[in-house]
mmCIF file of C-alpha atoms and ligand atoms in Angstrom:
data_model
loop_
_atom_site.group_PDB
_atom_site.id
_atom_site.type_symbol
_atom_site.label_atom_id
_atom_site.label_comp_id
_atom_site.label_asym_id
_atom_site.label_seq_id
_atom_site.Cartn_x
_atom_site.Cartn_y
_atom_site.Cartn_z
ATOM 1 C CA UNK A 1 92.535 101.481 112.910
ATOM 2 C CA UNK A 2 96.140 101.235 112.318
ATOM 3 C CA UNK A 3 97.228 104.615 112.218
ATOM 4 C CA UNK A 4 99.900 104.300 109.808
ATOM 5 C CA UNK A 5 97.483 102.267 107.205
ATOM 6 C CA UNK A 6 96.684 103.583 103.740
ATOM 7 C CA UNK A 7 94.147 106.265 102.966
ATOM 8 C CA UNK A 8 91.211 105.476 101.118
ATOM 9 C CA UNK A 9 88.217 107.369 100.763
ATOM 10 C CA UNK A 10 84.311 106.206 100.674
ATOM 11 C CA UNK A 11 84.669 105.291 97.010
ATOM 12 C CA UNK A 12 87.038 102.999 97.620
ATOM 13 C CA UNK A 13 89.887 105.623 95.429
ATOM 14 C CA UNK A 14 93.149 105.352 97.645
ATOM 15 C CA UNK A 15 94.632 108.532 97.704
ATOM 16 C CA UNK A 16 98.567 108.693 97.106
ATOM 17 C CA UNK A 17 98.840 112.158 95.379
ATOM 18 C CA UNK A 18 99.103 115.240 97.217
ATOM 19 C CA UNK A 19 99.426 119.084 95.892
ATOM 20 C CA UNK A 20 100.708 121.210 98.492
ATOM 21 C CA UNK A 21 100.505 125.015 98.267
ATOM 22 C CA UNK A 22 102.804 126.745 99.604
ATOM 23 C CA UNK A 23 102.037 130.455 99.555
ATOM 24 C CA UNK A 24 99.095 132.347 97.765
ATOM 25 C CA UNK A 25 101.232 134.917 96.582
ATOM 26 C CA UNK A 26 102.360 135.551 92.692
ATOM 27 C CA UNK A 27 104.490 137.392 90.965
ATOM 28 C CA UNK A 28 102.150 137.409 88.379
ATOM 29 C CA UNK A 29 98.302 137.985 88.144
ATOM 30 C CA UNK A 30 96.691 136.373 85.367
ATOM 31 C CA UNK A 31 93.358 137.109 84.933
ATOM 32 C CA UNK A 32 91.732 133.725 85.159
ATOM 33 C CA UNK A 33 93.217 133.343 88.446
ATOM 34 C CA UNK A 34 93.306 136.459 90.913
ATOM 35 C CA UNK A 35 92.359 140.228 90.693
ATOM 36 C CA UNK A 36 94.829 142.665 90.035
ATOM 37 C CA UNK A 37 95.094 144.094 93.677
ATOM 38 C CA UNK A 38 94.881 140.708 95.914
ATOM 39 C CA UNK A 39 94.979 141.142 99.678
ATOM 40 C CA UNK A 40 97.586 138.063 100.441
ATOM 41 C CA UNK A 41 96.969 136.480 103.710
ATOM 42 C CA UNK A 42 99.191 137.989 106.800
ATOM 43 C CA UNK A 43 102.369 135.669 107.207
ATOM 44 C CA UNK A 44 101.022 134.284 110.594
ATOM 45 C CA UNK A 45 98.647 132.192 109.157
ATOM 46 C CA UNK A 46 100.802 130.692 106.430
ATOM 47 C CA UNK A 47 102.526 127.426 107.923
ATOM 48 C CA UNK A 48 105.940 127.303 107.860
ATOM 49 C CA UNK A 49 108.344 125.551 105.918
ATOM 50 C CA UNK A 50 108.790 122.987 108.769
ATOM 51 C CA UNK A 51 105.377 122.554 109.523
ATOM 52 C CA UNK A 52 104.533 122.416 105.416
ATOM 53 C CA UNK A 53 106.773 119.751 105.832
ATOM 54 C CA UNK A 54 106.098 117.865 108.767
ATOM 55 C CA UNK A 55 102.579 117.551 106.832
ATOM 56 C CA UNK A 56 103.856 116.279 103.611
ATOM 57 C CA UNK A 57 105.506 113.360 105.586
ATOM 58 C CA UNK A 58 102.746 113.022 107.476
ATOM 59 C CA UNK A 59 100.864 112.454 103.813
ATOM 60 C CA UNK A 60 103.865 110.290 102.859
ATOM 61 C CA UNK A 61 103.538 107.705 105.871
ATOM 62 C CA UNK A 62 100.031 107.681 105.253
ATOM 63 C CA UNK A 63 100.810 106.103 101.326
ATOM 64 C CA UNK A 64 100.781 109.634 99.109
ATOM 65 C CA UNK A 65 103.687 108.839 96.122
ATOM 66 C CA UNK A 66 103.170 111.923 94.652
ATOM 67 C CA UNK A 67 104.135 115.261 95.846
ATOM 68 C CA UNK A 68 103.270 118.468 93.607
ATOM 69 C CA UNK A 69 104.029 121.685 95.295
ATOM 70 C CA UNK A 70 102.171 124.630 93.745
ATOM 71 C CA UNK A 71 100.834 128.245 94.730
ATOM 72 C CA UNK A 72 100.022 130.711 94.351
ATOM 73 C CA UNK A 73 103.842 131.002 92.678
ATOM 74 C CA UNK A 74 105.878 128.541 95.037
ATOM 75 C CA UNK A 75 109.288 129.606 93.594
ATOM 76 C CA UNK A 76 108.606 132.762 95.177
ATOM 77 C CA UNK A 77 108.552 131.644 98.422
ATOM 78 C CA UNK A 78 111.336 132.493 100.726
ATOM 79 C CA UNK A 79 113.416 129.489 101.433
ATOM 80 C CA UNK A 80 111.685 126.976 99.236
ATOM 81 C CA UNK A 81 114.455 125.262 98.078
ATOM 82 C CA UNK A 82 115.301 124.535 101.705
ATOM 83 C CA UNK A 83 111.468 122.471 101.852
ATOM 84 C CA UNK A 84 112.181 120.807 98.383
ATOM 85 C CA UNK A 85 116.046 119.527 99.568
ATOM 86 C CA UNK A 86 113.862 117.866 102.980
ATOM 87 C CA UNK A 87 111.308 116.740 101.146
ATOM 88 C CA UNK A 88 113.825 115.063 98.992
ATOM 89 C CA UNK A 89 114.178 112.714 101.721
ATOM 90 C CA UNK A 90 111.151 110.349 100.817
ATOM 91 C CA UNK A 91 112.310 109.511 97.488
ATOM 92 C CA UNK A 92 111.971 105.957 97.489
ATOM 93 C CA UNK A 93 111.009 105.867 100.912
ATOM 94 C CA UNK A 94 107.752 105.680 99.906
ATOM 95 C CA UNK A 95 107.848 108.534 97.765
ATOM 96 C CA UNK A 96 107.536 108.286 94.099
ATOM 97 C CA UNK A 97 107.802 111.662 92.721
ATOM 98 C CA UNK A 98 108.584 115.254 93.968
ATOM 99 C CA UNK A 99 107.591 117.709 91.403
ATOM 100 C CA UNK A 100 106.216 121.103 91.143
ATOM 101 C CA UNK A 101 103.751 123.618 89.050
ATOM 102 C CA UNK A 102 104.831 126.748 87.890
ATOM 103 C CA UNK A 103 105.092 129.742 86.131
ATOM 104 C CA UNK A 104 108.331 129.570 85.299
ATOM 105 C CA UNK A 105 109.667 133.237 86.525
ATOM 106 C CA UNK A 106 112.436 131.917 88.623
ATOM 107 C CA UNK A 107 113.661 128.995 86.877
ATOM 108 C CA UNK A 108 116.446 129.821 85.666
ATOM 109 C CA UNK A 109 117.505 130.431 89.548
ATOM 110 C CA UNK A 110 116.168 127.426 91.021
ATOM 111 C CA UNK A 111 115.814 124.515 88.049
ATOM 112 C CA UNK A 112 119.602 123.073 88.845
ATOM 113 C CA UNK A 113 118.928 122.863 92.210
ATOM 114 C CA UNK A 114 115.522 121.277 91.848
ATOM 115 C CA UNK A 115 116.975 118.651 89.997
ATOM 116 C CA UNK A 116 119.815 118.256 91.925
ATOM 117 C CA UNK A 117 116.509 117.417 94.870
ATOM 118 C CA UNK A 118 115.590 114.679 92.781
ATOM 119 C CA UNK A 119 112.479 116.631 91.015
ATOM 120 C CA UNK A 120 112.483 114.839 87.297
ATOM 121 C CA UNK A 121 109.595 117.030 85.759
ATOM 122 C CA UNK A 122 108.267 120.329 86.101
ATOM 123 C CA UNK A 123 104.787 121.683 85.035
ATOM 124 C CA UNK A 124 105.328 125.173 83.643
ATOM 125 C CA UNK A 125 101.693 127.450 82.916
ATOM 126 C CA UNK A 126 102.263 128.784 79.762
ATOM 127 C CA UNK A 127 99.415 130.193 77.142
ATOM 128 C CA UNK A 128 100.722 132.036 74.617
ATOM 129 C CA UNK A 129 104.129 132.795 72.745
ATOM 130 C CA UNK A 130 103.199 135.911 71.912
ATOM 131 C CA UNK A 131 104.768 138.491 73.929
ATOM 132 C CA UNK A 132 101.965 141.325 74.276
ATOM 133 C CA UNK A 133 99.123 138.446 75.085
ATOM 134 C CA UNK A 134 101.390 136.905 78.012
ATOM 135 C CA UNK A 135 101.574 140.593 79.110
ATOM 136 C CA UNK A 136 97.862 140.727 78.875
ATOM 137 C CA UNK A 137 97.078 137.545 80.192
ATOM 138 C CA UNK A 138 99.770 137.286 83.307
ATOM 139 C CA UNK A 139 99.448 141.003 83.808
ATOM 140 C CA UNK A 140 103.148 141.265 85.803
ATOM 141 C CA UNK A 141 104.677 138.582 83.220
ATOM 142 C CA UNK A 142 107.086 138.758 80.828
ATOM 143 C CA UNK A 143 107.407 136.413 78.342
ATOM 144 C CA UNK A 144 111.356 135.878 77.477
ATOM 145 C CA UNK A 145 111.885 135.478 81.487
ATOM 146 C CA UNK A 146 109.553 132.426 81.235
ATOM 147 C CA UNK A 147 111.070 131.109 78.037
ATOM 148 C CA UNK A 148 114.658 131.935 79.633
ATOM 149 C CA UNK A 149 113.235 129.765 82.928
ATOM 150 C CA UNK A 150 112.310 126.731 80.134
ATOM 151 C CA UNK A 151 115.234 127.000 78.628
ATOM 152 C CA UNK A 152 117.337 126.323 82.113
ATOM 153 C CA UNK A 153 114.440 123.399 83.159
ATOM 154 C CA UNK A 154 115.285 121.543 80.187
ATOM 155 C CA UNK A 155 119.514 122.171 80.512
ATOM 156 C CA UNK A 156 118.806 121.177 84.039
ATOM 157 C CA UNK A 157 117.859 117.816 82.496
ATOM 158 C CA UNK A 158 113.962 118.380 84.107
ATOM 159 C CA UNK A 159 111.074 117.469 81.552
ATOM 160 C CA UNK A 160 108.969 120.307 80.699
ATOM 161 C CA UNK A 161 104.918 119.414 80.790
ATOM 162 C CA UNK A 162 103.594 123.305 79.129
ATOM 163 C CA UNK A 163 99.960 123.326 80.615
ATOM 164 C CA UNK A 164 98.084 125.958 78.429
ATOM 165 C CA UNK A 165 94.496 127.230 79.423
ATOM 166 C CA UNK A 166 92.414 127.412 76.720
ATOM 167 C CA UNK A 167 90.689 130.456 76.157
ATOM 168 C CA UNK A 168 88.686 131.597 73.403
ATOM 169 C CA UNK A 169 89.148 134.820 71.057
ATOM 170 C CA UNK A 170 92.761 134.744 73.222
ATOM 171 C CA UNK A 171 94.739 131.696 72.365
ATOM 172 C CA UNK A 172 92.452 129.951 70.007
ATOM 173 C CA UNK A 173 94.557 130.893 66.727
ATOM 174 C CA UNK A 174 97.613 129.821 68.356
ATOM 175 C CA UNK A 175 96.652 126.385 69.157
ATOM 176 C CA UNK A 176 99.070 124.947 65.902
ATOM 177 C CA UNK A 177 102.153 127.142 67.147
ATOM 178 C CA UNK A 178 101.849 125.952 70.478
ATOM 179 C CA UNK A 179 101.591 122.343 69.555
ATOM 180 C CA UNK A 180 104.753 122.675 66.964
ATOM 181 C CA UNK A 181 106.359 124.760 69.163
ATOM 182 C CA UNK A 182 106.082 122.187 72.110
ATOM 183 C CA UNK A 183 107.391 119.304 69.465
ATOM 184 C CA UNK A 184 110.250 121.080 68.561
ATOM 185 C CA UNK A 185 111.569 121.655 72.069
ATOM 186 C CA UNK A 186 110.635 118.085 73.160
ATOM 187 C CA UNK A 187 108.077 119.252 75.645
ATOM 188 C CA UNK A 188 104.824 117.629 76.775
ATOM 189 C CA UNK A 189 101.698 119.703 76.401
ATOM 190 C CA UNK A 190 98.425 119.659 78.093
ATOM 191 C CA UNK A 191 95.480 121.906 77.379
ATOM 192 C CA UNK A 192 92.872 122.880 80.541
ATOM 193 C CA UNK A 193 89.425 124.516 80.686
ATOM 194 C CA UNK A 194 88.818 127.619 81.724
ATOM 195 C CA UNK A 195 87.026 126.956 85.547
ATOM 196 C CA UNK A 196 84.803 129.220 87.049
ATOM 197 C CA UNK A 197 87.171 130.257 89.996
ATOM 198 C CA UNK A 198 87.251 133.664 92.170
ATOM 199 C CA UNK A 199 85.171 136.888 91.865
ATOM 200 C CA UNK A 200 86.774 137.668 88.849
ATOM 201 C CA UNK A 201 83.896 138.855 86.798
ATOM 202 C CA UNK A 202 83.374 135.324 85.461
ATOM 203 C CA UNK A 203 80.832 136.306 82.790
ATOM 204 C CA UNK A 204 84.523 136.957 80.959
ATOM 205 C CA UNK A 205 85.062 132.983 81.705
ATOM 206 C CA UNK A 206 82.187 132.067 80.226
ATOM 207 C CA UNK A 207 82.788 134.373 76.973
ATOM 208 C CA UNK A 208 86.547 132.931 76.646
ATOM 209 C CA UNK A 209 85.104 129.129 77.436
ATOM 210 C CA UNK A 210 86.721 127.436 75.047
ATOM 211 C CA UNK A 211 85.659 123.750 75.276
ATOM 212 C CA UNK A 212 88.383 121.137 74.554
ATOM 213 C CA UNK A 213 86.088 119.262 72.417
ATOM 214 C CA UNK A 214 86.044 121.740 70.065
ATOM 215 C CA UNK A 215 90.052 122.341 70.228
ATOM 216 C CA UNK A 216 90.473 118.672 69.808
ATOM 217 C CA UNK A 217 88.306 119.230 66.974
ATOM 218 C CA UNK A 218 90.499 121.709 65.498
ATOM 219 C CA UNK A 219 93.297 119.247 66.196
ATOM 220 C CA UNK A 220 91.996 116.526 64.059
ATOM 221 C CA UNK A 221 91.664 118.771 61.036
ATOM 222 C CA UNK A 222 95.398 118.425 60.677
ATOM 223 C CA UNK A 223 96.495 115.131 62.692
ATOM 224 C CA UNK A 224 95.071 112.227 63.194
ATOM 225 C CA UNK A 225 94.950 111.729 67.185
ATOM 226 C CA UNK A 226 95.767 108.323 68.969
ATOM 227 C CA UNK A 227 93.206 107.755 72.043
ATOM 228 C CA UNK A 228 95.484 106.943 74.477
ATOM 229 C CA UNK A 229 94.558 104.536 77.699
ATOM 230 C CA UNK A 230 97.360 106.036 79.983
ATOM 231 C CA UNK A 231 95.520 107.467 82.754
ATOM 232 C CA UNK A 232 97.641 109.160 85.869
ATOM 233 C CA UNK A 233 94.892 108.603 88.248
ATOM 234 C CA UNK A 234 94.638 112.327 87.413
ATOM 235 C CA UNK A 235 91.916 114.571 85.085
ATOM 236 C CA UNK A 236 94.165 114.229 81.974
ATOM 237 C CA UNK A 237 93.431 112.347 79.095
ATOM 238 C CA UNK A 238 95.693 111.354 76.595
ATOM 239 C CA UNK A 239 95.933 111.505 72.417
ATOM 240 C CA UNK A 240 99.049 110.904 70.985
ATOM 241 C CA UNK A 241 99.478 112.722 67.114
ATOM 242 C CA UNK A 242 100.224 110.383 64.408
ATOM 243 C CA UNK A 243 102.272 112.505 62.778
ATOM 244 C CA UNK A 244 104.759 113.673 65.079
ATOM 245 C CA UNK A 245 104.560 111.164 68.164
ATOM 246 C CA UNK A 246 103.150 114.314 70.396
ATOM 247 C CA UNK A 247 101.295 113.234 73.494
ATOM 248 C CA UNK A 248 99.007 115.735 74.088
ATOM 249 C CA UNK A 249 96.637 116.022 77.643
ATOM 250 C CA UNK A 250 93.745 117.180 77.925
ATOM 251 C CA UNK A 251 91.924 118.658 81.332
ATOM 252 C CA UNK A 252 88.548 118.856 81.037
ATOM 253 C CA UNK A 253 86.552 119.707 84.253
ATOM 254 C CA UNK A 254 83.478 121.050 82.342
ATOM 255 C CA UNK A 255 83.279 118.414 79.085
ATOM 256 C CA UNK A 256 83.704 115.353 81.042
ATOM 257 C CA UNK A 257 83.820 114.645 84.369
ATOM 258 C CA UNK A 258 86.547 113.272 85.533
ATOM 259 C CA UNK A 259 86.088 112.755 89.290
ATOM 260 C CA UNK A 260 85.804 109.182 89.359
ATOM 261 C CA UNK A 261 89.486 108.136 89.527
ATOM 262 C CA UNK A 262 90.267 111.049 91.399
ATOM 263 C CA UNK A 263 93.141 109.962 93.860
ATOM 264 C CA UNK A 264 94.177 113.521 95.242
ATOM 265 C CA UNK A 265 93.814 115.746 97.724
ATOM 266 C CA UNK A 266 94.823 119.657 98.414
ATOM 267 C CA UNK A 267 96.420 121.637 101.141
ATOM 268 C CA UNK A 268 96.581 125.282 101.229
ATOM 269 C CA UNK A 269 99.599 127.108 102.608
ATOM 270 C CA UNK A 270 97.540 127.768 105.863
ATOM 271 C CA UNK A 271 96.960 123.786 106.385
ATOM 272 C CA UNK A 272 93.191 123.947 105.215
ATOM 273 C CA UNK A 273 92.942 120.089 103.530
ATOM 274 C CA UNK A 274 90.452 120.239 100.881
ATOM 275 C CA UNK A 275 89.215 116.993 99.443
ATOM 276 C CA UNK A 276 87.773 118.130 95.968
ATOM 277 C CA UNK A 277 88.939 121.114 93.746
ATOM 278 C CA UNK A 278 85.256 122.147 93.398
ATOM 279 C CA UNK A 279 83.612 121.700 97.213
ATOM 280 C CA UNK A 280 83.842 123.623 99.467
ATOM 281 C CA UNK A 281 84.181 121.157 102.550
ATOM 282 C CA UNK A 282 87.519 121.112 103.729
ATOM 283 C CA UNK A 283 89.560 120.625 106.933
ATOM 284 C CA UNK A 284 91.703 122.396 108.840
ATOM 285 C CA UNK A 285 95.284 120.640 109.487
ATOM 286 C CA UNK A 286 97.045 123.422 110.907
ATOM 287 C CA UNK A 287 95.439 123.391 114.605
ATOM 288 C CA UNK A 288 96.725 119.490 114.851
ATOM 289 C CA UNK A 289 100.029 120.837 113.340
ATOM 290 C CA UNK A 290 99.911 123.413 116.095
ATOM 291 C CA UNK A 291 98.976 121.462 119.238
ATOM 292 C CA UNK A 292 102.191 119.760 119.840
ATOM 293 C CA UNK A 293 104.941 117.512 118.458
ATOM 294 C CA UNK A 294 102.582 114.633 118.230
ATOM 295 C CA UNK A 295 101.489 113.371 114.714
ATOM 296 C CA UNK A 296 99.189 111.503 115.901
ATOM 297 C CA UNK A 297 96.343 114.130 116.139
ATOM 298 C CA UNK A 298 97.475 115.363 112.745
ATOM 299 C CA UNK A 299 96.952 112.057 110.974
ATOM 300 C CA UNK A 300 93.954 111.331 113.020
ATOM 301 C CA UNK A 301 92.329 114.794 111.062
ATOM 302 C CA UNK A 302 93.803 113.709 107.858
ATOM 303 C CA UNK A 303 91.777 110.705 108.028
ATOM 304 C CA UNK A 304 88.642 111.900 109.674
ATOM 305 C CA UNK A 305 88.637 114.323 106.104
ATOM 306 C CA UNK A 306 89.161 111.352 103.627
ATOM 307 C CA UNK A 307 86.679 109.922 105.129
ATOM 308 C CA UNK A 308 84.545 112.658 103.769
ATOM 309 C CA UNK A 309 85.922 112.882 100.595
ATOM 310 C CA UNK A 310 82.969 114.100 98.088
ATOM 311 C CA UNK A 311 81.883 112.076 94.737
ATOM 312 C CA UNK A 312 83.055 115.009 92.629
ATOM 313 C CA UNK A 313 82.658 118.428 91.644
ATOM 314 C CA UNK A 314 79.542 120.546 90.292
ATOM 315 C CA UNK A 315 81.116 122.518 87.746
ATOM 316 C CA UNK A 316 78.599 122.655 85.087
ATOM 317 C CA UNK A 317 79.091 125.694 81.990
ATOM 318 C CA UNK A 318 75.919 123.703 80.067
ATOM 319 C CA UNK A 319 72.987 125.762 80.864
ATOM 320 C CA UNK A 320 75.531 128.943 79.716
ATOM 321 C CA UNK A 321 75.679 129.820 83.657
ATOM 322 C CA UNK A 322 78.037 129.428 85.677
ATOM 323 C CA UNK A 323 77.214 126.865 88.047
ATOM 324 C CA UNK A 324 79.020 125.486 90.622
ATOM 325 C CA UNK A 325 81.247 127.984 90.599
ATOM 326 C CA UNK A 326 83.352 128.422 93.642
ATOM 327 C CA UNK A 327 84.262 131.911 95.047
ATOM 328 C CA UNK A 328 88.150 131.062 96.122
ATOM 329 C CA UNK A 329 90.708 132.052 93.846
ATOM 330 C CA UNK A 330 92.561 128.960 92.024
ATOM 331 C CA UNK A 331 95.745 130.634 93.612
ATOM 332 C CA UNK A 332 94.056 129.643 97.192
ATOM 333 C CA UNK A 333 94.550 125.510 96.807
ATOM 334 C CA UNK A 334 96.739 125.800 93.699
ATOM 335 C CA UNK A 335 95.047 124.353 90.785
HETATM 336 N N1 LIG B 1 101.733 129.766 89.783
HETATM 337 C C1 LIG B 1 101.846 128.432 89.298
HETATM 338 C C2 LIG B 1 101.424 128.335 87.851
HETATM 339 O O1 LIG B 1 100.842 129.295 87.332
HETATM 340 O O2 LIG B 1 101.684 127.297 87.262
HETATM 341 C C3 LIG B 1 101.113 127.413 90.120
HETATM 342 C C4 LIG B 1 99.748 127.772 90.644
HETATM 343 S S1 LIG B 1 98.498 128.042 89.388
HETATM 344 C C5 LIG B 1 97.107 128.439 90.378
HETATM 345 C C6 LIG B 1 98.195 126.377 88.847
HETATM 346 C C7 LIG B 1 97.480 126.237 87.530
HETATM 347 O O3 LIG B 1 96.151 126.690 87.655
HETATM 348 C C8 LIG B 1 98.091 127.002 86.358
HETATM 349 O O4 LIG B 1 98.371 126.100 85.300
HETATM 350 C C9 LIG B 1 97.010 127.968 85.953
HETATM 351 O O5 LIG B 1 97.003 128.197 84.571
HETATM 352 C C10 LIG B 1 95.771 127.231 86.419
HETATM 353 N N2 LIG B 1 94.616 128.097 86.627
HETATM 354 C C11 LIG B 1 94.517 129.209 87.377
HETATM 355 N N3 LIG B 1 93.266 129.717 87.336
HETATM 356 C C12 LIG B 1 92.555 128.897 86.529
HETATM 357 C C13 LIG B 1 91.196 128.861 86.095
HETATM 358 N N4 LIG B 1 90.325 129.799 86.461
HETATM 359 N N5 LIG B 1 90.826 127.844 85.273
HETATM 360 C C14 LIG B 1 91.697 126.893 84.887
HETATM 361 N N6 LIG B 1 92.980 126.858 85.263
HETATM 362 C C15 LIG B 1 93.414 127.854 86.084
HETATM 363 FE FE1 LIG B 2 100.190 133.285 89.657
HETATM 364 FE FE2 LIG B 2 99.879 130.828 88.673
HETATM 365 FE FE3 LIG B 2 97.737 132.265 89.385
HETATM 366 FE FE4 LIG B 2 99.104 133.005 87.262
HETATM 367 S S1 LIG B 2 98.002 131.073 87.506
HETATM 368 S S2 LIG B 2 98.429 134.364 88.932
HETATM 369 S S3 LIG B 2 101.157 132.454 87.799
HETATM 370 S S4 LIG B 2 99.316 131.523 90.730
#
């Protein structure tokens, strides 16, 4: 095969989006995601920023468009902004989009220079405006430091996407706030479900599931919500509110399965290439990386995994278990 020809899996989905983590660690710890006293992995078996990026344009040759780089917290990794100015480089060569997801700590550092690298949207995690809950919820967070980061995305000319998690008996009576709050500052807002990630004690998942059929529910008691078509290739789905023009997204592993336009893949900041969020199969990129100054062998792997890219996920929250739940952290392949 033509080693430079398109990647698509055994369901015929071509894959063109890659999310690229670039370090597990934080600067926060919010409960969902890790424990509060994570053992990070030692620095020698994170990839460096030239080999993270000798991957992505790897991935780019290969037909990804879209590159989201992610984390643990990837603003927090040392020399970052060196890896988004290179990466840069493929826009429109190939490259549709550079972009990142994140928690918004060091924004108001880095979101001139990320747009001044040709990123046009930022996804900032964000549940609640209430400044004891974020506390609660991120553990290490502080609230005005993420609105401050906000602030300086949107000055910086980036659009904001907030993504909330929705969690039950936390952010449930909030749900209004967050949606006029988002409309007033011209940002886009999507909602996720809680997924059973990590040891983390996930009988505490299940009690703060809070199903997005219900909180669409809710919604419609005070809007009247436009189904929208738009589809990203991605697990969102769109409404749009009547009212106020809103879009607002919806990710719902648990209430509907999404995996059958699924056009993305993961890598993990020590070059492990999973194919689906919730499987554990994955392959290891790193050992091509390392072997010499070749590509070749790297694509070669990159294909041989596609190749085994999985149906979907088994997340399942309906028989109130937890099933399918997978014991990495969400920090590991970066949501
Ligand atoms: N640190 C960055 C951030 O928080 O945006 C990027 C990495 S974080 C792992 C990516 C996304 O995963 C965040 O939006 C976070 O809320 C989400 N996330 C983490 N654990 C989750 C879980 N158990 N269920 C659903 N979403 C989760
Ligand atoms: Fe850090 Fe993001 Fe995980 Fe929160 S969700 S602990 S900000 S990686």
């Amino acid at each position: 095969m033509d080693s430079q020809a398109p990647l698509i899996d055994p369901f015929a989905r071509p894959i063109s989006y890659l999310r690229v983590s670039v370090t597990d660690r934080c600067d926060f710890r919010c409960v969902y995601c890790m424990s509060e006293h994570m053992q990070f992995l030692p620095k020698a078996e994170l990839l460096t920023l030239e080999e993270l990026d000798r991957l992505s344009t790897a991935f780019v040759q290969l037909g990804v468009r879209k590159l989201r780089i992610t984390g643990g917290e990837p603003l927090v990794r040392r020399g970052i902004m060196g890896f988004f100015r290179r990466a840069s480089r493929h826009l429109g060569q190939g490259l549709d989009e550079l972009t990142l997801t994140t928690n918004g700590s060091q924004l108001t550092r880095h979101a001139a220079e990320l747009a001044d690298c040709g990123v046009r949207r930022v996804n900032v995690s964000l549940d609640t405006l209430d400044p004891e809950k974020f506390a609660q919820i991120t553990r290490w967070g502080r609230l005005p430091q993420v609105l401050d980061g906000i602030r300086a995305a949107k000055d910086a000319g980036l659009r904001v996407k907030i993504n909330v998690v929705a969690l039950k008996g936390v952010n449930d009576n909030e749900l209004f706030d967050l949606v006029q709050w988002c409309g007033d500052e011209g940002h886009d807002l999507t909602f996720i479900e809680v997924m059973p990630m990590g040891d983390l004690g996930n009988e505490d998942r299940l009690d703060q599931y809070w199903p997005l059929s219900d909180l669409r529910d809710r919604l419609a008691e005070r809007f009247t919500l436009i189904n929208l078509a738009e589809r990203t290739g991605g697990p969102a789905r769109y409404v749009q509110l009547a009212q106020t023009g809103q879009k607002i997204g919806f990710i719902t592993p648990l209430t509907h399965n999404f995996c059958e336009s699924c056009n993305r893949v993961r890598v993990t900041c020590t070059g492990e290439l999973f194919m689906c969020l919730g499987q554990e199969d994955r392959a290891d990129l790193r050992a091509p990386l390392r072997a010499g100054a070749d590509d070749e062998p790297l694509r070669q792997a990159i294909r041989a995994a596609i190749a085994r890219k999985p149906k979907g996920h088994d997340f399942d929250y309906s028989r109130q278990k937890v099933d399918g739940q997978m014991t990495r952290h969400m920090s590991h392949t970066g949501g």
